mmCIF file of C-alpha atoms and ligand atoms in Angstrom:
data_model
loop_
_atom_site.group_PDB
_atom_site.id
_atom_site.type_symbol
_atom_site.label_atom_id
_atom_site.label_comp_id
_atom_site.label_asym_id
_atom_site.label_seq_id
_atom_site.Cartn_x
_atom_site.Cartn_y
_atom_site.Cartn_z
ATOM 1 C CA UNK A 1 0.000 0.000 0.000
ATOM 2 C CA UNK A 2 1.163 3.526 -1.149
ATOM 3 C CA UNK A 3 -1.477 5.988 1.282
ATOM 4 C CA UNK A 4 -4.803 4.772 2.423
ATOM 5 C CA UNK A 5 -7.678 7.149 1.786
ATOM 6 C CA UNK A 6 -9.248 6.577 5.255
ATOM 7 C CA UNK A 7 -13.470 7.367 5.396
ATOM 8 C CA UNK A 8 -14.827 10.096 7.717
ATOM 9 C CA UNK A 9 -17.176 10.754 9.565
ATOM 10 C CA UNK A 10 -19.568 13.443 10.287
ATOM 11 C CA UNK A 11 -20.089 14.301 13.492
ATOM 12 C CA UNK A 12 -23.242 15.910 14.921
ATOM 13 C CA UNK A 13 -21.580 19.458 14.444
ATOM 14 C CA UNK A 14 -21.333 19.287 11.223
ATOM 15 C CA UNK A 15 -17.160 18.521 11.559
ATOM 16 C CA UNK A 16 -15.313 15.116 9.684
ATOM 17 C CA UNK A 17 -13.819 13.128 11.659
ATOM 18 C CA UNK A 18 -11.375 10.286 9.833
ATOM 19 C CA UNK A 19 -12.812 6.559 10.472
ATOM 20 C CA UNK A 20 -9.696 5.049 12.305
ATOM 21 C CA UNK A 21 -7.118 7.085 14.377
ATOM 22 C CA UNK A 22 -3.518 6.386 15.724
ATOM 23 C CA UNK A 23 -3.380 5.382 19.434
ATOM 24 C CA UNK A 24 -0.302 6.522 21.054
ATOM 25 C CA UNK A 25 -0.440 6.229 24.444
ATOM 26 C CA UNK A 26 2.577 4.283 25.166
ATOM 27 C CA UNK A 27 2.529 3.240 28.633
ATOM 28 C CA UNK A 28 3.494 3.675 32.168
ATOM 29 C CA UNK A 29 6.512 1.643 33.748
ATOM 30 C CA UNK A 30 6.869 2.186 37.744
ATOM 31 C CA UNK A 31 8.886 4.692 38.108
ATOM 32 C CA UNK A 32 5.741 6.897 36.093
ATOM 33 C CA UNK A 33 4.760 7.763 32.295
ATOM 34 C CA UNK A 34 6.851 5.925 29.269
ATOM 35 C CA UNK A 35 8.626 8.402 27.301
ATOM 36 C CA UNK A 36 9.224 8.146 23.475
ATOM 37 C CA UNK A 37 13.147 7.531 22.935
ATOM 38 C CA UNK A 38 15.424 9.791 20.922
ATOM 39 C CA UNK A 39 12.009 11.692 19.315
ATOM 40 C CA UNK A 40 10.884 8.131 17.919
ATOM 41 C CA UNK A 41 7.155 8.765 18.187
ATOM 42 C CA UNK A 42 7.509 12.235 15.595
ATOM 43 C CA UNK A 43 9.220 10.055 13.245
ATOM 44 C CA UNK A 44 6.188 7.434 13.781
ATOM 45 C CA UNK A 45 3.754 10.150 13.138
ATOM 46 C CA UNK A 46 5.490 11.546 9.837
ATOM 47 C CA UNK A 47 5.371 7.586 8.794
ATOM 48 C CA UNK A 48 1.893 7.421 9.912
ATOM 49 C CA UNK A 49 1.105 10.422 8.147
ATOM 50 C CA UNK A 50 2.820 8.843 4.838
ATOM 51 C CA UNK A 51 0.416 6.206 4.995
ATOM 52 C CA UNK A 52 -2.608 7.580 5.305
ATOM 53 C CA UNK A 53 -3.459 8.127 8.933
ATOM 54 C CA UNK A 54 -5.150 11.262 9.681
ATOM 55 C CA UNK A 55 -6.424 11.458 13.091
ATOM 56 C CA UNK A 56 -4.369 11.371 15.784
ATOM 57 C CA UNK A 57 -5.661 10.126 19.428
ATOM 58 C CA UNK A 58 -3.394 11.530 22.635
ATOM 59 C CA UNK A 59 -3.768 12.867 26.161
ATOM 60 C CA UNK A 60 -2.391 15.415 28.195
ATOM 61 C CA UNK A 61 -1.321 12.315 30.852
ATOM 62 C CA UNK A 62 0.207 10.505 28.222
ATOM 63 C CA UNK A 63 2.842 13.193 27.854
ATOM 64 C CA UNK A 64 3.199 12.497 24.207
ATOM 65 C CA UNK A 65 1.523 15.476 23.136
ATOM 66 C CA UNK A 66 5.177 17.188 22.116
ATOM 67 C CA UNK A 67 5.897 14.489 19.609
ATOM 68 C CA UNK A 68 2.729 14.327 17.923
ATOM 69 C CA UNK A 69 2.626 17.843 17.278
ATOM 70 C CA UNK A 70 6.400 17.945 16.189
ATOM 71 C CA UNK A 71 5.572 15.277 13.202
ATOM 72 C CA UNK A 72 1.836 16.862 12.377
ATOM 73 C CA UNK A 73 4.162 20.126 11.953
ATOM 74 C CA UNK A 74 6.830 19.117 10.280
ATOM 75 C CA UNK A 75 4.974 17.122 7.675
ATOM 76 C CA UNK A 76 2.770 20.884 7.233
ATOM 77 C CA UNK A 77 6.068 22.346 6.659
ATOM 78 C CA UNK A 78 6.954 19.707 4.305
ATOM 79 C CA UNK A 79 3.388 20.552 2.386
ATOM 80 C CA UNK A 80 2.315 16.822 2.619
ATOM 81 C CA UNK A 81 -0.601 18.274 4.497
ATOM 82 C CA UNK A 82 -2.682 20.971 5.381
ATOM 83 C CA UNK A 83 -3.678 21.361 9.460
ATOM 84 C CA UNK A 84 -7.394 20.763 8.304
ATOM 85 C CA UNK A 85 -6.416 17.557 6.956
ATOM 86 C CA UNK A 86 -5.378 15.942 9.761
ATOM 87 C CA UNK A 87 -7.536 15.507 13.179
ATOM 88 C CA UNK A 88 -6.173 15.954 16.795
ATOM 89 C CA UNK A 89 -7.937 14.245 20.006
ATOM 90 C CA UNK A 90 -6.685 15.519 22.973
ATOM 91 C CA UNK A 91 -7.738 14.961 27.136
ATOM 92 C CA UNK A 92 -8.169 16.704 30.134
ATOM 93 C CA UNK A 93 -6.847 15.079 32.631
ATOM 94 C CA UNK A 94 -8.343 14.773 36.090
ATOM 95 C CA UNK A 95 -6.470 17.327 38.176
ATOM 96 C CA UNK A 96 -7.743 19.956 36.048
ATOM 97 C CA UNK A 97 -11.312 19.830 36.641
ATOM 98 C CA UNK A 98 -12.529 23.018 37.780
ATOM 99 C CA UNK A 99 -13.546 25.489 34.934
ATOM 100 C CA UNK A 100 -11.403 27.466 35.088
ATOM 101 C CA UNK A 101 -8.563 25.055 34.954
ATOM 102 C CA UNK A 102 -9.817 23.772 31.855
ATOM 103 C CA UNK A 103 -8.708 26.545 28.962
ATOM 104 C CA UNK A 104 -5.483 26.599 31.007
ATOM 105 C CA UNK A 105 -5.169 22.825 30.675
ATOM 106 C CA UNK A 106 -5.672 23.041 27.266
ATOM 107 C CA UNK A 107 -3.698 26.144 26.416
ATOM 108 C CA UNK A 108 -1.023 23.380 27.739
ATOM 109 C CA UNK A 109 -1.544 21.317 25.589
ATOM 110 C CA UNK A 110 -1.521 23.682 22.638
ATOM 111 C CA UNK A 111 1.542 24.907 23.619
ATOM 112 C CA UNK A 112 3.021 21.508 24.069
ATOM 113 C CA UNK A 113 1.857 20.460 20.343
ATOM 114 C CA UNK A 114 2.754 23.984 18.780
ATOM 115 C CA UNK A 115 -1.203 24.035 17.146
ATOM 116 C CA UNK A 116 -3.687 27.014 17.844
ATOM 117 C CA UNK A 117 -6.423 24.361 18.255
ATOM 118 C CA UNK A 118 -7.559 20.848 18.401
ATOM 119 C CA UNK A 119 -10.158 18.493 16.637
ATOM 120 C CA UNK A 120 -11.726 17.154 19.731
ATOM 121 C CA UNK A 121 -10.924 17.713 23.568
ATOM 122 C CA UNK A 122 -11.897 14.830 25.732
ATOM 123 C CA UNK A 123 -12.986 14.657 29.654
ATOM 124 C CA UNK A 124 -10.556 11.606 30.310
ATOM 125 C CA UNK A 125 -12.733 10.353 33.064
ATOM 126 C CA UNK A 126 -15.816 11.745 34.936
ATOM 127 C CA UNK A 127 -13.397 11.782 38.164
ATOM 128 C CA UNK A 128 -11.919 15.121 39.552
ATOM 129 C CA UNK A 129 -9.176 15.031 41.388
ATOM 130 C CA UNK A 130 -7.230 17.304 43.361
ATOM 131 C CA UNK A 131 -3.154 18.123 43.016
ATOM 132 C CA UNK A 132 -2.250 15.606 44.777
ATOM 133 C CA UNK A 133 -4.607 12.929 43.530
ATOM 134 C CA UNK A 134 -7.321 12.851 46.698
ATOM 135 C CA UNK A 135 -11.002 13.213 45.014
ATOM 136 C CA UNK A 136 -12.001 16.774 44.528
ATOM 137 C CA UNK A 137 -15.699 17.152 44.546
ATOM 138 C CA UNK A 138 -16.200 18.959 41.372
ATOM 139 C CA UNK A 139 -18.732 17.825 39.420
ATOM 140 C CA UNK A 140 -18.220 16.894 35.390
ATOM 141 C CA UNK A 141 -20.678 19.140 34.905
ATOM 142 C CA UNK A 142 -18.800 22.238 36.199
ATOM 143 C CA UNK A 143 -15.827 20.181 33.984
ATOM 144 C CA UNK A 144 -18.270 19.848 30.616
ATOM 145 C CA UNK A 145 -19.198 23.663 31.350
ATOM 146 C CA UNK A 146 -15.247 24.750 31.083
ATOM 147 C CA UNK A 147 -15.175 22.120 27.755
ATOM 148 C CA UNK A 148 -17.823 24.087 26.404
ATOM 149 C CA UNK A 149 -16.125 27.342 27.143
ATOM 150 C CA UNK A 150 -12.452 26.206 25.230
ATOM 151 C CA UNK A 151 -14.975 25.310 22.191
ATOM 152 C CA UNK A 152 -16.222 28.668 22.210
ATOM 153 C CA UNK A 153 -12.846 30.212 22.732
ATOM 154 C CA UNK A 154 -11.912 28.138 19.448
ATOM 155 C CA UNK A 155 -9.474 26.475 21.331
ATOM 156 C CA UNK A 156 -10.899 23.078 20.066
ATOM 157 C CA UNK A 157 -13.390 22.800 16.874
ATOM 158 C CA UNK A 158 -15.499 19.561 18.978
ATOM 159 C CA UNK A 159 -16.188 18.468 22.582
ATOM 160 C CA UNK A 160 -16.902 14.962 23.993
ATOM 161 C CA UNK A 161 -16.067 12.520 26.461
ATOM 162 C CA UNK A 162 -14.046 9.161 27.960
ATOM 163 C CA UNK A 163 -14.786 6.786 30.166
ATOM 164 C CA UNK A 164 -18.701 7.708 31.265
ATOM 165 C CA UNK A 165 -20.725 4.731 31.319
ATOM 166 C CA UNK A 166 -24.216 5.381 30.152
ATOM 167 C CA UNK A 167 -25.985 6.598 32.723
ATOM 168 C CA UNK A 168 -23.400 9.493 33.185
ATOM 169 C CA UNK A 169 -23.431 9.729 29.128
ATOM 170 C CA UNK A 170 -27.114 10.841 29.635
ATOM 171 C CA UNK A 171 -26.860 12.634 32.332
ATOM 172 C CA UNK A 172 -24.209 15.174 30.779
ATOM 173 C CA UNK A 173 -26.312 15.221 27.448
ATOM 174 C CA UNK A 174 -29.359 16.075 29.500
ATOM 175 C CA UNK A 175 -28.070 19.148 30.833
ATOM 176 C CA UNK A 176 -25.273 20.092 28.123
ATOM 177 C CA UNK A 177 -25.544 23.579 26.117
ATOM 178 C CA UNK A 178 -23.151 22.079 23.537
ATOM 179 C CA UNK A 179 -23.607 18.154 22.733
ATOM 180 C CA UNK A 180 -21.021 15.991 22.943
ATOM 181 C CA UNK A 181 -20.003 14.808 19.482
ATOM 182 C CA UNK A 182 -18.300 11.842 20.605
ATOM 183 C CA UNK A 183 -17.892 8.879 23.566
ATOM 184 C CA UNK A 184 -14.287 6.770 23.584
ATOM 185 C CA UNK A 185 -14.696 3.825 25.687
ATOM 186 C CA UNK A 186 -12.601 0.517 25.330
ATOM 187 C CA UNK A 187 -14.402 -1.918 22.893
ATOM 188 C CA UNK A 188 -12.544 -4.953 21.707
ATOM 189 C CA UNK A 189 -13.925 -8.900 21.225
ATOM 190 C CA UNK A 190 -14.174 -9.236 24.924
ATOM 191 C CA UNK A 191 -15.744 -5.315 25.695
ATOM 192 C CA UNK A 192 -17.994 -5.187 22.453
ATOM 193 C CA UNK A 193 -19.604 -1.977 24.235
ATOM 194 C CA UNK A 194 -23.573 -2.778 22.455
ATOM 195 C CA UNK A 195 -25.206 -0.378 24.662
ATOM 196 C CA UNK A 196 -23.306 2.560 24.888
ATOM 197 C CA UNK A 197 -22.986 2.082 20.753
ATOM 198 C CA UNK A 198 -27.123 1.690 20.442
ATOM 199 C CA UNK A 199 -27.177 4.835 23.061
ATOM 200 C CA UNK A 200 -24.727 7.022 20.598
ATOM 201 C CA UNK A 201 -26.330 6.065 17.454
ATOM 202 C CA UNK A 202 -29.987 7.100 18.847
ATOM 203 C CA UNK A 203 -28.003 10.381 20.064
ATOM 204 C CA UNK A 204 -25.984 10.965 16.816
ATOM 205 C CA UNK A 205 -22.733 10.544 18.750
ATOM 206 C CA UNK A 206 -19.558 8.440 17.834
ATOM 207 C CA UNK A 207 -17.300 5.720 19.849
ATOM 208 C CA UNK A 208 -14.045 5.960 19.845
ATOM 209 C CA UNK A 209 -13.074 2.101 20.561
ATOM 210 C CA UNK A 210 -9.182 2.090 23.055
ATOM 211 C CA UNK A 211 -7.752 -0.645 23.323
ATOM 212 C CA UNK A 212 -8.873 -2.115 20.018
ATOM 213 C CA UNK A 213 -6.883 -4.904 20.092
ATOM 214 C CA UNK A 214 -8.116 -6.619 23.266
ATOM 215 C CA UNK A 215 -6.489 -9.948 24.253
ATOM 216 C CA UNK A 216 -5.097 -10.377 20.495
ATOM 217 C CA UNK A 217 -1.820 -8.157 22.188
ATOM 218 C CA UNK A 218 0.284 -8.597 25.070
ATOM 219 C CA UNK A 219 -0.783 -6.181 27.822
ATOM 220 C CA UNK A 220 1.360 -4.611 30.796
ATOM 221 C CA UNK A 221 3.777 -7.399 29.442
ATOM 222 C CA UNK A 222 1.475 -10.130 29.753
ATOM 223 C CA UNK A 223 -0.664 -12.307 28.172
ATOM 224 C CA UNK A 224 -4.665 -12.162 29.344
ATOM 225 C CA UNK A 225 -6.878 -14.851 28.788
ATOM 226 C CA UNK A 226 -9.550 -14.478 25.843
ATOM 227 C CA UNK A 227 -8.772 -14.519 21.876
ATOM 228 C CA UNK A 228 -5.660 -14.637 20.595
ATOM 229 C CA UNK A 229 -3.755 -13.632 17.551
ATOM 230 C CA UNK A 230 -4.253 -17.565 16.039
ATOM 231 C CA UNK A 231 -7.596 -17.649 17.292
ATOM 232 C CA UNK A 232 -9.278 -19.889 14.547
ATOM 233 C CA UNK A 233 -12.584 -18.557 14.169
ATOM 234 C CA UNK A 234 -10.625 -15.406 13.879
ATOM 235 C CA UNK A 235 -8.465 -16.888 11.568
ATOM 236 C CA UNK A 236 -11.297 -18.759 9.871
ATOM 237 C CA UNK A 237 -12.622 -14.780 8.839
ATOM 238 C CA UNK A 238 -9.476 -13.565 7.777
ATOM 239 C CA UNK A 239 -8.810 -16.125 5.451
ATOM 240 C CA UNK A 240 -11.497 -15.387 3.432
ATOM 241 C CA UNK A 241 -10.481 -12.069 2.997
ATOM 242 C CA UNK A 242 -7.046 -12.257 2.984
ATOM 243 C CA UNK A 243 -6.637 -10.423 5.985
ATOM 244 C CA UNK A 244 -5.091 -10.885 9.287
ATOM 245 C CA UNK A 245 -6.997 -11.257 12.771
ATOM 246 C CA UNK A 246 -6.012 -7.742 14.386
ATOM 247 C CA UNK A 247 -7.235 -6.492 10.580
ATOM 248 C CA UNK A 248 -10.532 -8.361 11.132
ATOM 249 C CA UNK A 249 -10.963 -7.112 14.766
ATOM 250 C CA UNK A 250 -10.450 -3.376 13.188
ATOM 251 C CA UNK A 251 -13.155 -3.822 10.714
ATOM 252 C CA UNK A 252 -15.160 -5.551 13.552
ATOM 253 C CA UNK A 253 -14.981 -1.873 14.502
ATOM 254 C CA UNK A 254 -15.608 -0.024 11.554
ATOM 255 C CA UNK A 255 -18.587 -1.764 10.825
ATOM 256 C CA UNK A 256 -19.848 -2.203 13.777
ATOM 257 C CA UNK A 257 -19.708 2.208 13.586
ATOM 258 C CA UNK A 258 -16.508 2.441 16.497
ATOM 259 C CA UNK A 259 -13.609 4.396 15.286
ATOM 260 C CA UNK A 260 -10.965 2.407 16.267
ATOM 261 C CA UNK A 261 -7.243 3.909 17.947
ATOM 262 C CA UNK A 262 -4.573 0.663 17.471
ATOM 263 C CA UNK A 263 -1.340 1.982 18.540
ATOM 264 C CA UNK A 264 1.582 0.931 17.148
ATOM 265 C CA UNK A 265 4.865 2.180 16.896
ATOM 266 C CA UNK A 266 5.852 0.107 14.153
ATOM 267 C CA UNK A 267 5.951 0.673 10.512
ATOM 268 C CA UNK A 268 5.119 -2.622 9.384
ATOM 269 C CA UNK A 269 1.693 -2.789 11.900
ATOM 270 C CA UNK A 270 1.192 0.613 10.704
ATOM 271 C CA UNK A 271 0.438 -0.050 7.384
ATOM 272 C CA UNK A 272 -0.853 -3.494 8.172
ATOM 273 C CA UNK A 273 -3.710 -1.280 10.670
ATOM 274 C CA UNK A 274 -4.809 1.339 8.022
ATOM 275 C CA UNK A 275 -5.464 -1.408 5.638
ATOM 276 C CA UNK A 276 -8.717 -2.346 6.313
ATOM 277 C CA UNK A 277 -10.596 -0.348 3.959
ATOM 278 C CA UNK A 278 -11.037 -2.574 0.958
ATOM 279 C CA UNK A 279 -13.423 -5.250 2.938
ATOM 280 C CA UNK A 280 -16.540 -5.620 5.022
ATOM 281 C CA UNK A 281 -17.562 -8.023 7.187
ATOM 282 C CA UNK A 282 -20.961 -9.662 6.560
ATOM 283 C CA UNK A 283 -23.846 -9.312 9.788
ATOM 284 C CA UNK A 284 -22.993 -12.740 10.640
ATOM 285 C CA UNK A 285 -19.689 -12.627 11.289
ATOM 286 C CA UNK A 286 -19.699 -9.406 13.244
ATOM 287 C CA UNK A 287 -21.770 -11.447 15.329
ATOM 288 C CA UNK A 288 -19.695 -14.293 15.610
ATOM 289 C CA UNK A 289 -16.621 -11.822 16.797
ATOM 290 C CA UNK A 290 -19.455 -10.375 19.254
ATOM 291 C CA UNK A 291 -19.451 -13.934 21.171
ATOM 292 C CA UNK A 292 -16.236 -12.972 22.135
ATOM 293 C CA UNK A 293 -17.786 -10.569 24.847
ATOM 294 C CA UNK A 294 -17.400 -11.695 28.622
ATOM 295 C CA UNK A 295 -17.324 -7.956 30.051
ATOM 296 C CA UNK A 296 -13.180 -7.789 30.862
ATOM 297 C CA UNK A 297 -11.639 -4.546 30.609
ATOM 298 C CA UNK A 298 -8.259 -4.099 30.617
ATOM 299 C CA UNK A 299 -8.073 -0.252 32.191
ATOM 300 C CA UNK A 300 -9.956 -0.989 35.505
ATOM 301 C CA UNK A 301 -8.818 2.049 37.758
ATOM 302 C CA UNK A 302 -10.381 0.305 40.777
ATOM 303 C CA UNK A 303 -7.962 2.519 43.225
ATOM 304 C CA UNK A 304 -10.737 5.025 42.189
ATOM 305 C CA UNK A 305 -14.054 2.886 43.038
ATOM 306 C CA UNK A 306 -14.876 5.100 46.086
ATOM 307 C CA UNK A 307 -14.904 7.885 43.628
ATOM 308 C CA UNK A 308 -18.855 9.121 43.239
ATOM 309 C CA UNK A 309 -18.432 9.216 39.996
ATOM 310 C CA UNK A 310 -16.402 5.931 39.048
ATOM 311 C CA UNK A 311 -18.354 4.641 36.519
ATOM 312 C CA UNK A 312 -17.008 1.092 36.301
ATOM 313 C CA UNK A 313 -18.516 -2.142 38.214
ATOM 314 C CA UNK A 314 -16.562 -2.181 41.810
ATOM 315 C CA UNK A 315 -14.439 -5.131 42.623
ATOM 316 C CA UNK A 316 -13.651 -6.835 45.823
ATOM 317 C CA UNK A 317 -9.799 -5.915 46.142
ATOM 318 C CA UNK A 318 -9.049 -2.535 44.199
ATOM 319 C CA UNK A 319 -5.458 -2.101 43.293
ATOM 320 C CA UNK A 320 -3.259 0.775 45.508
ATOM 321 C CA UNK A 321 -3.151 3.879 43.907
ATOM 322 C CA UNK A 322 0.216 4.132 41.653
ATOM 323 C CA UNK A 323 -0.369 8.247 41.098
ATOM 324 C CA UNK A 324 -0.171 7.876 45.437
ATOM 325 C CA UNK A 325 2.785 5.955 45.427
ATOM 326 C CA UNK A 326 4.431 7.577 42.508
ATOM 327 C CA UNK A 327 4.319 11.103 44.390
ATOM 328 C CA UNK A 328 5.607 9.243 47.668
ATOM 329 C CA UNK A 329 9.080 8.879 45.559
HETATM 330 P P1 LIG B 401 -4.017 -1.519 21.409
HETATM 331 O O1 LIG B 401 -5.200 -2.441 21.429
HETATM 332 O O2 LIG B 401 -3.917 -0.500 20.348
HETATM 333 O O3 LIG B 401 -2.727 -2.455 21.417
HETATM 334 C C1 LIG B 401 -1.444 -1.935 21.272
HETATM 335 C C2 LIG B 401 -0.446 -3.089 21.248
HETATM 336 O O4 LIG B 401 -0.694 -3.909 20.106
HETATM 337 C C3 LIG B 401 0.980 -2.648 21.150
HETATM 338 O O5 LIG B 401 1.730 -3.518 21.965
HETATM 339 C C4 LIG B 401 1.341 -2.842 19.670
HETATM 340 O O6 LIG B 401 2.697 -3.125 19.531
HETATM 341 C C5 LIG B 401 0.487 -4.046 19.331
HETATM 342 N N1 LIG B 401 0.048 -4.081 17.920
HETATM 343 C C6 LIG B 401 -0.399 -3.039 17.182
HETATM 344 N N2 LIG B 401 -0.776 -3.446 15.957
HETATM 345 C C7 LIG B 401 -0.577 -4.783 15.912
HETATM 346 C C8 LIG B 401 -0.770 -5.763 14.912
HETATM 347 N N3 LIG B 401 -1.262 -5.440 13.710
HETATM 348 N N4 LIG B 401 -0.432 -7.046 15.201
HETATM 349 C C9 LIG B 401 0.076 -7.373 16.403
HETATM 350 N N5 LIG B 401 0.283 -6.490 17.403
HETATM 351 C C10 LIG B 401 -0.045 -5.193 17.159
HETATM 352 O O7 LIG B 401 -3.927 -0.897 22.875
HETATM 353 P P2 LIG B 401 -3.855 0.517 23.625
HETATM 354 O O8 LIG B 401 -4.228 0.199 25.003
HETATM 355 O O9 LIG B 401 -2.602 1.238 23.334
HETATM 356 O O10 LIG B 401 -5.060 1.360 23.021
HETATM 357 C C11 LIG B 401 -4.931 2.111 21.860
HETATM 358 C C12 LIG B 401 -5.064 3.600 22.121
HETATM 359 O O11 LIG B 401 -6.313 3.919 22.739
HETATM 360 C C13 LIG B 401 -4.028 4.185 23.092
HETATM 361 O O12 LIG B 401 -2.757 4.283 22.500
HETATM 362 C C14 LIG B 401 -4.682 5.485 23.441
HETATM 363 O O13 LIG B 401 -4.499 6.419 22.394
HETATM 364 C C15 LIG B 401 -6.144 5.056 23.564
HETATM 365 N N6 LIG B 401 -6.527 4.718 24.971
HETATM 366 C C16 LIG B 401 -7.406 5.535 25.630
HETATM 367 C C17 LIG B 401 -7.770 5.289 26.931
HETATM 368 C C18 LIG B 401 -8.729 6.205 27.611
HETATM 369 O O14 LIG B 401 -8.840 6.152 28.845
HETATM 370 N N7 LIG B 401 -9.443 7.043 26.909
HETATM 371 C C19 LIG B 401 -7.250 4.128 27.684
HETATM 372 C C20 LIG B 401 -6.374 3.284 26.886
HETATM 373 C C21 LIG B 401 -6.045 3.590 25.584
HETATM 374 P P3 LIG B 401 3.643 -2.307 18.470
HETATM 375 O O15 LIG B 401 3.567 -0.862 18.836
HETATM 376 O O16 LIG B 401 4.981 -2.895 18.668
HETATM 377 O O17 LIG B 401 3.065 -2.598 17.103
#
């Protein structure tokens, strides 16, 4: 493949919003975030670029904001693209919660990037927190009200959110001035996410699928239980189309109306990611991928279930708090 011209989307504002996006969150090891090495993420985003990828999914936490805008800039310079061609999702993080805190939280991020706006800024999560991590008891609707401001501002051209479950979904939309235009949740074979995808489609919103991938990948180093990479009746489906399982599980996506964000820093994956625009799964095999589902979710923040507004299931021994123990060192 030379460049993939990748769909879009329109979004309930009237804005395009390309079909699959780059994930590049790239981890956290113990001692805190994972950094990119010796400016190796800009050079993945010019080769992303090369190939077709437009949109561009990052977070203030992730801290890879620099690099991202570095190659989206560089390529400009180069006049491979315009800025209107390509799409920038950015996130609030937690910590900055209050109004007011959010144009100055995303001023940051502008800054960091070197861009006078974004695509689409993201609530990460419904949970506030304070500086040093305790819960802060501001609500996400004094958060939305400060997203809605930066929109206004022209800071960002869309709004949305991460990590609500539906009953938060509707509670924001009921009292919203500006509509979100999109949820990103984590949908993969075993998280396949029907509800909150019935719920956006009825409310002309659109996922945003993390963690595409699911238990096809290694995860935190590991291997989870669930389908695998040589799963046969993944295998089975890409066969016939001459396609490979995490291609199949993408298009799982794309027809099933989730914009997927695989992140890979490789070129090889790259290219092997965007190409999943020359097939379609038929009804019955999206179904047969949708057997898959047994409710596991690989980001659990359960050091956060006494939160009001965690919106996962609690579990009987949450995890210890690594953002505590990180600021203990
Ligand atoms: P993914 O499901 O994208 O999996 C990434 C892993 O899969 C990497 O180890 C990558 O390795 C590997 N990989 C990529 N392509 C292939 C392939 N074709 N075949 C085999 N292995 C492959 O997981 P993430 O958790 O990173 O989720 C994707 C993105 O979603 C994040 O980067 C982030 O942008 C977003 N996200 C958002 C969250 C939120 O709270 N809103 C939470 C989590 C993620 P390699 O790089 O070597 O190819």
């Amino acid at each position: 493949i030379i460049c993939v011209e990748v769909p879009k989307l329109k979004l309930n504002n009237g804005k395009l919003m390309p079909a699959i996006a780059l994930g590049t969150y790239l981890g956290f090891d113990q001692g805190g975030v994972v950094k990119s090495v010796n400016k190796q993420l800009a050079n993945v985003v010019m080769n992303a670029i090369d190939i077709g990828y437009r949109h561009f999914d990052t977070a203030a936490i992730y801290e890879t904001e620099e690099e991202i805008g570095e190659g989206i800039r560089k390529k400009i310079e180069e006049g491979a693209i315009n800025r209107d061609d390509i799409f920038v999702t950015t996130k609030l993080w937690n910590t900055q919660h209050k109004r007011e805190q959010v144009p100055l939280a995303l001023k940051q991020s502008l800054n960091k990037m070197g861009l006078n706006y974004v695509d689409l800024y993201l609530m990460h999560w419904p949970i506030g927190l304070n500086d040093d991590y305790t819960f802060s008891d501001v609500d996400f609707m004094e958060t939305w009200r400060g997203l809605e401001d930066v929109q206004t501002m022209g800071l960002t051209k869309s709004i949305g959110v991460s990590n609500f479950n539906l009953d938060q979904l509707k509670i924001l939309i009921k009292d919203a001035s500006i509509k979100p235009v999109a949820i990103q949740v984590e949908v993969h074979p075993q998280m396949i996410q029907s509800e909150i995808i019935e719920y956006a489609k009825s409310e002309d919103m659109v996922v945003m699928g993390y963690s595409p991938f699911g238990s096809l990948v290694m995860r935190y180093g590991m291997q989870f239980p669930g389908p695998k990479i040589d799963e046969p009746v993944l295998v089975e489906i890409a066969r016939k189309y001459n396609k490979t399982t995490p291609q199949v599980v993408l298009r799982w996506q794309i027809d099933r109306n989730v914009v997927p964000l695989p992140k890979s820093t490789n070129l090889k994956r790259l290219k092997e990611n965007i190409d999943i625009f020359d097939f379609k799964l038929e009804q019955h095999e999206i179904e047969i991928i949708n057997k898959f589902h047994n409710n596991v979710r690989y980001t659990l923040p359960s050091f956060w279930q006494t939160h009001p507004y965690y919106p996962f299931e609690k579990i009987d021994n949450p995890q210890a708090n690594p953002f505590l123990n990180k600021r203990k060192e």
